[in-house]
Coordinates of C-alpha atoms in Angstrom, one line a residue:
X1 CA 2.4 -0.7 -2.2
X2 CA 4.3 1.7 -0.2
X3 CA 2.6 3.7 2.6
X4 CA 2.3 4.5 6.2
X5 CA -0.3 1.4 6.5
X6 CA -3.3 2.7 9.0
X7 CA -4.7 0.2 10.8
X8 CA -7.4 -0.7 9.2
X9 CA -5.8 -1.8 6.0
X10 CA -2.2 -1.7 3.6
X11 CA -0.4 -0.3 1.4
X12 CA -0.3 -0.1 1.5
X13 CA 2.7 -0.6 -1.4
X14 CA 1.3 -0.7 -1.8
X15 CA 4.3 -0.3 0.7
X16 CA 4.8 0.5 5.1
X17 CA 4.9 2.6 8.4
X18 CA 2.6 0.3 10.7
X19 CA 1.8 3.7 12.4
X20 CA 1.3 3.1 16.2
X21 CA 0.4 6.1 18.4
X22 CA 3.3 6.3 21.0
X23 CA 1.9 9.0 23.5
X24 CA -1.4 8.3 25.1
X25 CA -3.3 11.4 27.2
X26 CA -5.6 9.1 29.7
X27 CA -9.1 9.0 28.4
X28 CA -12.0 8.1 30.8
X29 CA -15.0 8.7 28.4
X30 CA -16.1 5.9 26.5
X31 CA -16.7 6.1 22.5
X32 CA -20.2 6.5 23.4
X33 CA -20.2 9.6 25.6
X34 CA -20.5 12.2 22.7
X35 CA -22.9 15.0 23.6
X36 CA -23.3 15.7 19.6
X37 CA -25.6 14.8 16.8
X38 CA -25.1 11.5 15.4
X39 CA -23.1 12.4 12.1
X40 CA -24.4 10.9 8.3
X41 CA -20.9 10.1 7.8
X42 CA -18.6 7.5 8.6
X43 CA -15.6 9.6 10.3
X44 CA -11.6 8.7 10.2
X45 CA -8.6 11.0 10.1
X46 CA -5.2 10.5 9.1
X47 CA -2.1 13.1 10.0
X48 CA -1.6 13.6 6.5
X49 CA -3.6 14.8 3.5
X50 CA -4.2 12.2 0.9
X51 CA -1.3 12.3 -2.0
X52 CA -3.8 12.2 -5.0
X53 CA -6.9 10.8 -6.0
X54 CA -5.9 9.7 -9.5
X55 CA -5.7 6.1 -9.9
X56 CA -3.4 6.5 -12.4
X57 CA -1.0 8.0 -10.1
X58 CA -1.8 6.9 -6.4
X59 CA 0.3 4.3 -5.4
X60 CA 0.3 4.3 -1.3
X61 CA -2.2 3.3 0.9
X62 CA -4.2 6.3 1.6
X63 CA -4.0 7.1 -2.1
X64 CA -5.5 3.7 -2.4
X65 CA -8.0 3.2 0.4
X66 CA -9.7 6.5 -1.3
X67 CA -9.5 6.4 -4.8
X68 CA -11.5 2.5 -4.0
X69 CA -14.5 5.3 -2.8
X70 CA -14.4 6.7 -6.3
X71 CA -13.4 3.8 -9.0
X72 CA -14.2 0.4 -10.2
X73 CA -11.8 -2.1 -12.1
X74 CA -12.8 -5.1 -13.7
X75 CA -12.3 -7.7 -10.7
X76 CA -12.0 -7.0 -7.5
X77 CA -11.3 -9.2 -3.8
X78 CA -13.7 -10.7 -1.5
X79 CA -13.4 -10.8 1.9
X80 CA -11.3 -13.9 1.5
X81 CA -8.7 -12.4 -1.0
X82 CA -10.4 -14.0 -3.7
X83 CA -10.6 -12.8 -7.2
X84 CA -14.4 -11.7 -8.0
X85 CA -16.0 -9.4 -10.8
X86 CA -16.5 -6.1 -10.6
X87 CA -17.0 -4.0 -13.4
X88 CA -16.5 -7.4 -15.7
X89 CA -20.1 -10.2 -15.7
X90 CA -17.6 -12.4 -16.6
X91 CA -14.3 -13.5 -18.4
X92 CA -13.1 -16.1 -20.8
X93 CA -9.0 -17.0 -21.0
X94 CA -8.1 -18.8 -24.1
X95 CA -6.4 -21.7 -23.5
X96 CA -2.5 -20.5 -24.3
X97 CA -3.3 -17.9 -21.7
X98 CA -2.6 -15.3 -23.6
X99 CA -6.0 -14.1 -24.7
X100 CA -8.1 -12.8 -22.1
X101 CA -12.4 -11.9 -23.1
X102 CA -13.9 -9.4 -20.5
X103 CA -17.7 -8.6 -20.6
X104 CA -18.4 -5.9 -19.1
X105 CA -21.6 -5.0 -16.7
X106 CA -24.3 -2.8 -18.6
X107 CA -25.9 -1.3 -15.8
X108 CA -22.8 1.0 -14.7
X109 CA -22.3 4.5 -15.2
X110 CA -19.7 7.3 -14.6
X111 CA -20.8 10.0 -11.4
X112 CA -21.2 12.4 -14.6
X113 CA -23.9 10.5 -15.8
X114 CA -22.5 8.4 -18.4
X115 CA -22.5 4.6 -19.1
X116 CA -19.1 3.1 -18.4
X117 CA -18.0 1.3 -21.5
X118 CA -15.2 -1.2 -22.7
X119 CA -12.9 1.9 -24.6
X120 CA -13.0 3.6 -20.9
X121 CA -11.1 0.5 -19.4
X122 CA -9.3 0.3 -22.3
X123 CA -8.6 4.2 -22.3
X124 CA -7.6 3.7 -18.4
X125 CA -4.7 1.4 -19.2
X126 CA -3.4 3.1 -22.0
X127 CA -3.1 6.1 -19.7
X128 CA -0.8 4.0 -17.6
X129 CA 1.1 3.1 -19.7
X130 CA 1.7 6.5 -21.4
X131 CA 5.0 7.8 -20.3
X132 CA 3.4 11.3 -19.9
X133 CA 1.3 10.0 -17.0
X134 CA 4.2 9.0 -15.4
X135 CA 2.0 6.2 -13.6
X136 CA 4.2 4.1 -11.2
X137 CA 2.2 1.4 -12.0
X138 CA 3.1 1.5 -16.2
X139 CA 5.0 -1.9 -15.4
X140 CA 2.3 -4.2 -14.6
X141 CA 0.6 -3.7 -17.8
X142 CA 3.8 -3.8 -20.3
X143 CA 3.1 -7.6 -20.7
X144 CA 0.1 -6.1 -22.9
X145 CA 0.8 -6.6 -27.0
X146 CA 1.7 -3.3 -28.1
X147 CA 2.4 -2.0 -25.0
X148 CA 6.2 -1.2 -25.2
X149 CA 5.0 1.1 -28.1
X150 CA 4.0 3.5 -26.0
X151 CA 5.1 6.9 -26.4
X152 CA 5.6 10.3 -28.4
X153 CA 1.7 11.7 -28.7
X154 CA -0.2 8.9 -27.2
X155 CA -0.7 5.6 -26.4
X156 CA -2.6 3.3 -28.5
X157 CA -2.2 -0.6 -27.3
X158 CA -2.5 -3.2 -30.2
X159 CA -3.0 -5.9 -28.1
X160 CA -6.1 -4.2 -25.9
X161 CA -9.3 -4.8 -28.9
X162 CA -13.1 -3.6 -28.3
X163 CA -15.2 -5.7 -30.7
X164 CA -18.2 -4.4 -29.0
X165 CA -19.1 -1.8 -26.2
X166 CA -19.3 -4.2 -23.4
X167 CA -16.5 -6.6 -24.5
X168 CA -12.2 -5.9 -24.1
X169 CA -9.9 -8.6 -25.2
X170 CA -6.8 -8.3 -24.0
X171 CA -3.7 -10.1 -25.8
X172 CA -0.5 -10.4 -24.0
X173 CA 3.1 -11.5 -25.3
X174 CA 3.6 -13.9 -22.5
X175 CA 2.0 -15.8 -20.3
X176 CA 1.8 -13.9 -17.1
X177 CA -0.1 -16.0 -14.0
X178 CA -0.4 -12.6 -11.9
X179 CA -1.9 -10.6 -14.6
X180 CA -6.0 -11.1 -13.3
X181 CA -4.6 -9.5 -10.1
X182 CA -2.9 -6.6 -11.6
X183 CA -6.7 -5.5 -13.3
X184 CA -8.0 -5.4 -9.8
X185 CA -5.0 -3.1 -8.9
X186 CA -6.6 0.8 -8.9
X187 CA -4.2 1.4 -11.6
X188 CA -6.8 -0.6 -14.0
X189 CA -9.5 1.5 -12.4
X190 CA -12.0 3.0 -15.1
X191 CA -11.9 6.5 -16.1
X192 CA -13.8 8.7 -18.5
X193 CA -11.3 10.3 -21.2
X194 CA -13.1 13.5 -21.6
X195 CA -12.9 14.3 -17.6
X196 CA -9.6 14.0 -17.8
X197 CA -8.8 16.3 -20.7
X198 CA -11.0 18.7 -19.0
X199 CA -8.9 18.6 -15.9
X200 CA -5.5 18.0 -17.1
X201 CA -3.0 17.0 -14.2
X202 CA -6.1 18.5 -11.6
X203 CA -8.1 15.3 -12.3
X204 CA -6.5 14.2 -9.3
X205 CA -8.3 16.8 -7.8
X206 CA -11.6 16.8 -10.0
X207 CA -12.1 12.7 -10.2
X208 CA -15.2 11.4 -11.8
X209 CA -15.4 7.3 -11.5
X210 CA -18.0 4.8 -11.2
X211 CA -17.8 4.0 -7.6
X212 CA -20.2 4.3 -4.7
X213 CA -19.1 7.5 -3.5
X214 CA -18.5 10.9 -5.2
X215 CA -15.4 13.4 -3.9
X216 CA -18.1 16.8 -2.4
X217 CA -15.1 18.7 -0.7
X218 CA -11.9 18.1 -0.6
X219 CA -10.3 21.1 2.0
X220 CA -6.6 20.3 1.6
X221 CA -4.9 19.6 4.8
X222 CA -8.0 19.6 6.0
X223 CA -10.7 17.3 5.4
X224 CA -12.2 15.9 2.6
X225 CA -15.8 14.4 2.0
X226 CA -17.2 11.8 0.5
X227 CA -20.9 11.2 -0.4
X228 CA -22.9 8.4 -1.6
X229 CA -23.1 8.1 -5.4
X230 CA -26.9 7.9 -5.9
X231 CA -26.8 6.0 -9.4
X232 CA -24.0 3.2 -7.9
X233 CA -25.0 0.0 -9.6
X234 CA -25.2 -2.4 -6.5
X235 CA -28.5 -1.5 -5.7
X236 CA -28.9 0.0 -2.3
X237 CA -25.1 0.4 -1.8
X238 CA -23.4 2.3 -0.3
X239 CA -25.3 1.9 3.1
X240 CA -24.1 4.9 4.7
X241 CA -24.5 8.6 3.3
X242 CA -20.9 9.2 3.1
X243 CA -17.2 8.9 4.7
X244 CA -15.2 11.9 6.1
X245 CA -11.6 11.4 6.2
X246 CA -10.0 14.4 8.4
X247 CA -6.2 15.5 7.8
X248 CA -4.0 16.9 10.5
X249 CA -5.0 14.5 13.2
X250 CA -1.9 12.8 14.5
X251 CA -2.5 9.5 16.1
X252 CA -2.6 11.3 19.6
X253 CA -5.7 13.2 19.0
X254 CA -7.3 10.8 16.9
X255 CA -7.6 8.3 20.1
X256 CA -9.6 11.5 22.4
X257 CA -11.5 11.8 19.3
X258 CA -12.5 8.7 19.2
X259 CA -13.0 8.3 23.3
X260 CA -15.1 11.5 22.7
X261 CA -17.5 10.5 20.1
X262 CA -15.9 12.5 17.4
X263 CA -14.3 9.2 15.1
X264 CA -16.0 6.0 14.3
X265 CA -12.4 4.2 13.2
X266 CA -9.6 4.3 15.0
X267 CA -6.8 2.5 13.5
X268 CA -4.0 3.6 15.8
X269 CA -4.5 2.8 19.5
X270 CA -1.7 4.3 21.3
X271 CA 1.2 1.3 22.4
X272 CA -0.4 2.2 26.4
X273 CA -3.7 2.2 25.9
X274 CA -3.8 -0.4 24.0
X275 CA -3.5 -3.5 27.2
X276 CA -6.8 -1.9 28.4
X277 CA -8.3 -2.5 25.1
X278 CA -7.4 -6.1 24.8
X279 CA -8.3 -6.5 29.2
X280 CA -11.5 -4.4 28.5
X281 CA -15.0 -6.8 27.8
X282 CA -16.6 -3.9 26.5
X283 CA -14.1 -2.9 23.5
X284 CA -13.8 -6.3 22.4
X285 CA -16.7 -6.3 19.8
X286 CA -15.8 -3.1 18.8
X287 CA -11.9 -4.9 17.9
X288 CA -10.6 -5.9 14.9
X289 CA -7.5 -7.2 13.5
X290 CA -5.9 -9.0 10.4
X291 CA -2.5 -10.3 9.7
X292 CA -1.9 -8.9 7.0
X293 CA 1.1 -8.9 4.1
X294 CA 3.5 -6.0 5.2
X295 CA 7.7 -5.6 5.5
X296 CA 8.6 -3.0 7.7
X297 CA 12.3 -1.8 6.7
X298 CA 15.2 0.5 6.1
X299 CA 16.4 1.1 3.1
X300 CA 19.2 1.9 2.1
X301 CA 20.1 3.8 -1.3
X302 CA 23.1 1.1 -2.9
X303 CA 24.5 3.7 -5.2
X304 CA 25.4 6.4 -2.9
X305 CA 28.3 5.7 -0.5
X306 CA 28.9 4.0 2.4
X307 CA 25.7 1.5 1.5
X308 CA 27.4 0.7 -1.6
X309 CA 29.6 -1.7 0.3
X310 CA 27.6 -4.8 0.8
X311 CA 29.5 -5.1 4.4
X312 CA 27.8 -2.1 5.5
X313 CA 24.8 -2.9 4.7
X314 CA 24.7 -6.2 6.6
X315 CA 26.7 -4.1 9.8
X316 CA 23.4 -2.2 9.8
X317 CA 21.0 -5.7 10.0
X318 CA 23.3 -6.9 12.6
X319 CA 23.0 -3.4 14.8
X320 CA 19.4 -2.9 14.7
X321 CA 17.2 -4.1 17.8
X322 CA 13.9 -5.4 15.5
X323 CA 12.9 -6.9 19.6
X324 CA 12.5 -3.4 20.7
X325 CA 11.3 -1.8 17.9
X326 CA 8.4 -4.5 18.5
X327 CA 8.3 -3.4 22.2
X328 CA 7.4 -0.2 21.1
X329 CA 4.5 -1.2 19.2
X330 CA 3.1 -3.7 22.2
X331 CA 4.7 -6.3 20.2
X332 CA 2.1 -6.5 17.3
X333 CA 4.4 -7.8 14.8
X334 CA 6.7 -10.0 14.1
X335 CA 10.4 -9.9 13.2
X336 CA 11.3 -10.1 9.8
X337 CA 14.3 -12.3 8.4
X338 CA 13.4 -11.1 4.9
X339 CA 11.2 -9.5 2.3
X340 CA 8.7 -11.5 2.5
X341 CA 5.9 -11.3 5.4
X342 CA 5.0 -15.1 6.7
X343 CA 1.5 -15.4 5.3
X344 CA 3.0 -14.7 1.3
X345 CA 2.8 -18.0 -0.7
X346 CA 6.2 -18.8 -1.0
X347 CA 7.4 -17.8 2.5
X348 CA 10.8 -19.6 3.3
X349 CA 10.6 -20.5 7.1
X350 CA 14.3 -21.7 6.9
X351 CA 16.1 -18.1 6.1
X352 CA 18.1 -16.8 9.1
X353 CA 18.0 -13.2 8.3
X354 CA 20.0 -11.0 10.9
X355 CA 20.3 -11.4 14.7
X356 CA 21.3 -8.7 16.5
X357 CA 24.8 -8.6 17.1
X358 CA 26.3 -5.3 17.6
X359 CA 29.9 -6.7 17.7
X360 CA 29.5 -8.6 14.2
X361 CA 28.4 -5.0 13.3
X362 CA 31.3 -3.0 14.3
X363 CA 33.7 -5.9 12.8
X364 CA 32.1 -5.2 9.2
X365 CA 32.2 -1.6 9.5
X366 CA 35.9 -2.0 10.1
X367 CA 36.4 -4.0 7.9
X368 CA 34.5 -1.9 5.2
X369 CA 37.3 1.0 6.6
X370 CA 33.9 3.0 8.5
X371 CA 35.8 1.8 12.1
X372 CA 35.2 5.0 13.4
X373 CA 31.7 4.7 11.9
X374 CA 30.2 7.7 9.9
X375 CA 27.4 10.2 9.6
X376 CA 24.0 9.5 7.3
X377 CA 20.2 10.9 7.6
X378 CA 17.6 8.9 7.7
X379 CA 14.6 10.5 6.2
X380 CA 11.1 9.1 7.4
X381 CA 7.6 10.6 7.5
X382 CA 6.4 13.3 10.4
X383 CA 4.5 11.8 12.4
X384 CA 5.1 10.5 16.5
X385 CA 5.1 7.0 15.9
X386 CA 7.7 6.9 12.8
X387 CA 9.7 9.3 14.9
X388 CA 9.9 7.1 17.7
X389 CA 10.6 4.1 16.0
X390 CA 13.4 6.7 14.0
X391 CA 15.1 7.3 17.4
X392 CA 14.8 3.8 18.6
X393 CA 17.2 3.0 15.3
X394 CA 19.2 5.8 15.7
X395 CA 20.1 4.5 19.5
X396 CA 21.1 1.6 18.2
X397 CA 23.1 3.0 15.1
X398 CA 25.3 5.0 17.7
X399 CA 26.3 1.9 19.3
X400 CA 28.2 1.3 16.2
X401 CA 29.1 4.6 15.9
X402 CA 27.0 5.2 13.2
X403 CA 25.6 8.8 13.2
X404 CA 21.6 9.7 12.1
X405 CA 20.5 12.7 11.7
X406 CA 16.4 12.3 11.7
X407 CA 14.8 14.2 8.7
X408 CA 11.1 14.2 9.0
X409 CA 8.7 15.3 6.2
X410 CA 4.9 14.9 5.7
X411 CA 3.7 11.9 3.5
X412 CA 3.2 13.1 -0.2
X413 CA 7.1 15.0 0.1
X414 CA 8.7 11.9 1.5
X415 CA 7.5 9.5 -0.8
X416 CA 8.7 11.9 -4.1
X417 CA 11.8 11.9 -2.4
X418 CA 12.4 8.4 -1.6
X419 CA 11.5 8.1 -5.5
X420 CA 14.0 10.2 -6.5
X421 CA 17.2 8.1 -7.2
X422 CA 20.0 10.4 -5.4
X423 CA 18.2 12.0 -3.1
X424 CA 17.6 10.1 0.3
X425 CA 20.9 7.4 1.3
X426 CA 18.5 5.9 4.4
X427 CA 14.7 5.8 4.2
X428 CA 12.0 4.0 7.0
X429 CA 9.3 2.4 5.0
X430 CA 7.8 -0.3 4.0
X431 CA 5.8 -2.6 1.4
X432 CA 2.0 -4.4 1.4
X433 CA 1.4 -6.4 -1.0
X434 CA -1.0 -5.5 -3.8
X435 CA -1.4 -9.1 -4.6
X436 CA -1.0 -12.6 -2.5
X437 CA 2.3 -13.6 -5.1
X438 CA 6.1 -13.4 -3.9
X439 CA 6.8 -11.2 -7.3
X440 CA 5.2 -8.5 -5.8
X441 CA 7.9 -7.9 -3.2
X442 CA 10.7 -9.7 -5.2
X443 CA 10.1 -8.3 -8.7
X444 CA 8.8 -4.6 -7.9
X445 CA 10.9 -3.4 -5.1
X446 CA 14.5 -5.4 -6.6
X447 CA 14.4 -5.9 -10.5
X448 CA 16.8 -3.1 -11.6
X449 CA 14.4 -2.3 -14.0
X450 CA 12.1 -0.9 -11.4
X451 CA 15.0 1.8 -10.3
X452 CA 13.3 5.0 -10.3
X453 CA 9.7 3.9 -10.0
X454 CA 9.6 1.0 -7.1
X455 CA 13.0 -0.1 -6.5
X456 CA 13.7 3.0 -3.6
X457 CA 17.1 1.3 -2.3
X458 CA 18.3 1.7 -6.9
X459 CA 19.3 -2.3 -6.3
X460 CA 20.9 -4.0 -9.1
X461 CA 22.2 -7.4 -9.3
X462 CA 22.0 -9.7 -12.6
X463 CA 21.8 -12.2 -11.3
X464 CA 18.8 -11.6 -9.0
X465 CA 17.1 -9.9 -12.4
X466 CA 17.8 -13.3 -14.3
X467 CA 16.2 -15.0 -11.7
X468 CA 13.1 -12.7 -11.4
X469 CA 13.0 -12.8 -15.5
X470 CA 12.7 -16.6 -15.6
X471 CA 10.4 -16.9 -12.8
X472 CA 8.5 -14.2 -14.6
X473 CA 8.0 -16.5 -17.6
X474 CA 7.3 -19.8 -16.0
X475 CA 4.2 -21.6 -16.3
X476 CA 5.0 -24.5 -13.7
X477 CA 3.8 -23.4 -10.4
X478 CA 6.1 -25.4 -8.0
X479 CA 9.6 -24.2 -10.1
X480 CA 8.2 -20.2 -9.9
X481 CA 8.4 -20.1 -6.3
X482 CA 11.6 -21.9 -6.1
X483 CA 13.0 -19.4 -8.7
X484 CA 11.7 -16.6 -6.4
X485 CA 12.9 -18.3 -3.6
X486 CA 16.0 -18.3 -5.0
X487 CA 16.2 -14.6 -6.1
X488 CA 15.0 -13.8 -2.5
X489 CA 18.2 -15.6 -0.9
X490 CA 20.4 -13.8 -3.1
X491 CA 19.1 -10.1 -2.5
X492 CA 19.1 -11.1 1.5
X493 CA 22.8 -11.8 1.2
X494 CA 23.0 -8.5 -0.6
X495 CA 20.6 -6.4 1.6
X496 CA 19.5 -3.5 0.1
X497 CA 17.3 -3.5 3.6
X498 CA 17.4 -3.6 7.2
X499 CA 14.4 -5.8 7.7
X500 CA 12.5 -4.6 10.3
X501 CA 9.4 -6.2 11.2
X502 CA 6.0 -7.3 10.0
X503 CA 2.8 -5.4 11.3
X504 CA -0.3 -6.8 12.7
X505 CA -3.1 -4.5 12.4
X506 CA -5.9 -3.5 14.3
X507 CA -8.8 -1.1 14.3
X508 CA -11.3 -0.2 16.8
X509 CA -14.6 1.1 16.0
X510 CA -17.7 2.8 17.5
X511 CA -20.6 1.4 18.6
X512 CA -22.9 2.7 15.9
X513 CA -20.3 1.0 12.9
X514 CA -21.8 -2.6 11.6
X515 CA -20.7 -4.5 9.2
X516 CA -17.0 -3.7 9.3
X517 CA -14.1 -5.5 8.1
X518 CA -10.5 -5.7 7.6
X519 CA -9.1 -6.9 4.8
X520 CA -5.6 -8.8 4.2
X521 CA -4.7 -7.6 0.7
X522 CA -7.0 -4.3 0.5
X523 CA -7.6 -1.0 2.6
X524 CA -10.5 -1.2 4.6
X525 CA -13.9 -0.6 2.0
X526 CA -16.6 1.4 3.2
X527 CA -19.6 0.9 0.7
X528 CA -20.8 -1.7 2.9
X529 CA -20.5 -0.5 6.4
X530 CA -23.7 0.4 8.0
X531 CA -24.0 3.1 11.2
X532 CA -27.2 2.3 13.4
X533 CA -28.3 5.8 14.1
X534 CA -27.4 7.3 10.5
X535 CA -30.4 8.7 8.8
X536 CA -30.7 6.3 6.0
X537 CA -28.8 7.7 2.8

């Protein structure tokens, strides 16, 4: 999933800006030293105000990380990345894999009081799919019988049966190995039909789930509150009485909230405080950090000119210093030779990727007729650290005499306009994976049928989507992966992206915070984090 990835999670996709605070105002007070009340509510902030709370729609990492407050699906991950039930007791495959038997918890309700049955998963996923939604995340679930079908007044899926209220059988065409994983994707999240007629598009605004917390305020730009669902059906969770997320709080002032007392997560620390973290005894039990499955890139839109020319593309690999972008980050990372981050299963140790090598640059640039280089923007989202990291590329770009202009936007704007196909020619992003399979980079972000939803960088090569295809529709194990393998070779010898890095994350917490964990495929979840001096909820 795509998004500026805080610390303590993603994408997220989904997609990623591993955003590191670059200036650090020295702090002497501990996290301790706060001369206020101990807040109810677990307290985090972000620069940015959350895109949307709509599962249908969110498909970044904030989005993510609070719409998982709000909504169930029918599995879910444990702390291991294993698959689990959430909403579902249980579930049944038939043996040709194609028929899949949920049964369904009957002990869950919606926030508005009603029990959560089968139709209202089944009602979800159809909204997905229906082109009106305009869901980003319609092409995980077009495997479904009846899915393509979708269209004109509604969306009815043949394939998706309810034989009784706590049952949903769920047919597909093919045999798809991911497809468990893509119902614990929020996209699969359950919603109740008649909220959203009532809302319309403002459901995002209004959303009623079954999770273990309920949205109380949401200020925009501001803050926004959450509070602990009282009829949640994990008895006595959530532990805490509620989360506050603030907006507006760049990475700078989050850290002297946090030294102050103010913040009980901090998922940035700043690239110079952060050596007196790790060399400080008394932070480390209050440090956390997960490798997690992240790409850091630049990409570049291959239909509008000069990246349509594959020997541009490759001069900027070979003229970008990934070293110093890592120095910038206190080297928290690792260098990336390709789409996929070292901990995905199917990881090939053995691809080169792209040294840096400013003269092979300036050769392909001349011989792609750029020898006097040329002018682009890159467009990224406005925030320090991305803007940092911007100017560290655009040092290096001039080397080559490639001109950037920096064009910096908040978070919601610059993802609907690296979405839209000829808008942006050079983006800095990046992709989490919202599932521990190679597809998920490979098939989402390079299939050309994903131009205009996931595919930013509009790549299209047949053979790559041949590749992707078959792999898609392979049963063997061993021969998908070196299908994917395959595909991934090919689109690195294409580059649609400058790979940059991938992120290592870390959090740090307050002393009151128990219980708190990091997780490698999820945003950080909050139902189960305790704070010792809370009142109890």
């Amino acid at each position: 999933m795509a998004g500026p990835f805080p610390e303590f999670h993603q994408p997220c996709a989904r997609l990623v800006l591993a955003l590191l605070a670059i200036t650090c105002v020295s702090c002497t007070r501990s996290s301790s030293d706060s001369a206020s009340e101990p807040s109810p509510y677990l307290r985090f902030a972000d620069q940015d105000d959350v895109p949307t709370l709509d599962p249908a729609r969110g498909y970044d990492v904030a989005s993510w990380q609070l719409e998982e407050l709000l909504f169930n699906t029918l599995l879910d991950y444990d702390a291991d990345g294993k698959l689990v039930p959430e909403l579902a007791s249980q579930w049944e495959t038939a043996p040709d894999g194609l028929t899949y038997t949920f049964h369904l918890r009957r002990d869950v309700r919606f926030s508005n009081g009603r029990p959560l049955l089968a139709t209202d998963v089944k009602y979800a996923i159809e909204r997905v799919l229906d082109p009106h939604t305009t869901s980003p995340g319609a092409e995980f679930f077009r495997g479904i019988v009846g899915a393509t079908a979708c269209g004109g007044a509604g969306c009815r899926v043949e394939g998706m049966v309810v034989p009784d209220p706590y049952t949903l059988e769920i047919r597909l065409r093919d045999f798809d190995p991911l497809f468990l994983h893509k119902l614990a994707m929020p996209f699969a999240a359950a919603v109740p039909a008649e909220e959203v007629a009532r809302w319309g598009d403002d459901f995002a605004r209004h959303p009623v789930g079954s999770g273990p917390f309920v949205l109380q305020e949401w200020s925009s730009g501001q803050r926004l509150l959450f509070v602990r669902n009282p009829d949640y059906f994990l008895s006595g969770v959530p532990h805490i009485a509620g989360v506050l997320r603030l907006a507006g709080v760049n990475d700078e002032l989050a850290w002297l909230k946090y030294e102050s007392g103010q913040l009980d997560v901090v998922p940035s620390i700043p690239p110079a405080e952060f050596p007196r973290v790790l060399a400080t005894p008394d932070y480390q039990p209050l440090l956390y950090h997960v490798t997690t499955m992240r790409t850091q890139y630049l990409g570049m839109n291959c239909e509008q000119a000069p990246f349509t020319d594959r020997r541009v593309r490759h001069a900027l690999n070979y003229a970008v210093n990934k070293e110093k972008l890592l120095r910038l980050i206190n080297h928290r990372g690792v260098v990336a030779k390709g789409f996929l981050p070292p901990d995905m299963p199917g990881y090939n140790p053995a691809v080169v990727g792209y040294p840096y090598d400013p003269p092979r640059a300036r050769q392909l640039l001349a011989e792609a007729g750029y020898e006097a280089g040329f002018r682009t923007t890159l467009w990224i989202r406005s925030d320090p650290v991305t803007l940092r990291l911007a100017q560290s590329v655009q040092q290096d770009l001039a080397e080559v005499n490639v001109a950037i202009q920096i064009k910096a936007i908040a978070w919601g704007p610059f993802l609907e306009a690296v979405r839209s196909r000829n808008l942006v020619p050079l983006f800095l992003l990046g992709w989490e994976a919202d599932f521990p399979d190679p597809s998920n980079f490979l098939e989402v972000l390079l299939h050309s049928k994903y131009i205009g939803t996931n595919n930013n960088t509009n790549y299209r090569n047949p053979e790559v989507d041949a590749l992707l295809d078959e792999a898609a529709h392979t049963v063997d194990p061993a021969l998908r992966l070196r299908l994917l393998q395959t595909a991934e070779v090919q689109a690195i010898d294409d580059a649609p992206w400058v790979f940059l890095y991938h992120p290592v994350s870390y959090a740090l917490v307050s002393k009151r915070v128990r219980d708190f964990q990091l997780h490698p495929l999820r945003p950080t979840r909050f139902d189960r984090v305790s704070l010792v001096d809370a009142p109890a909820p």
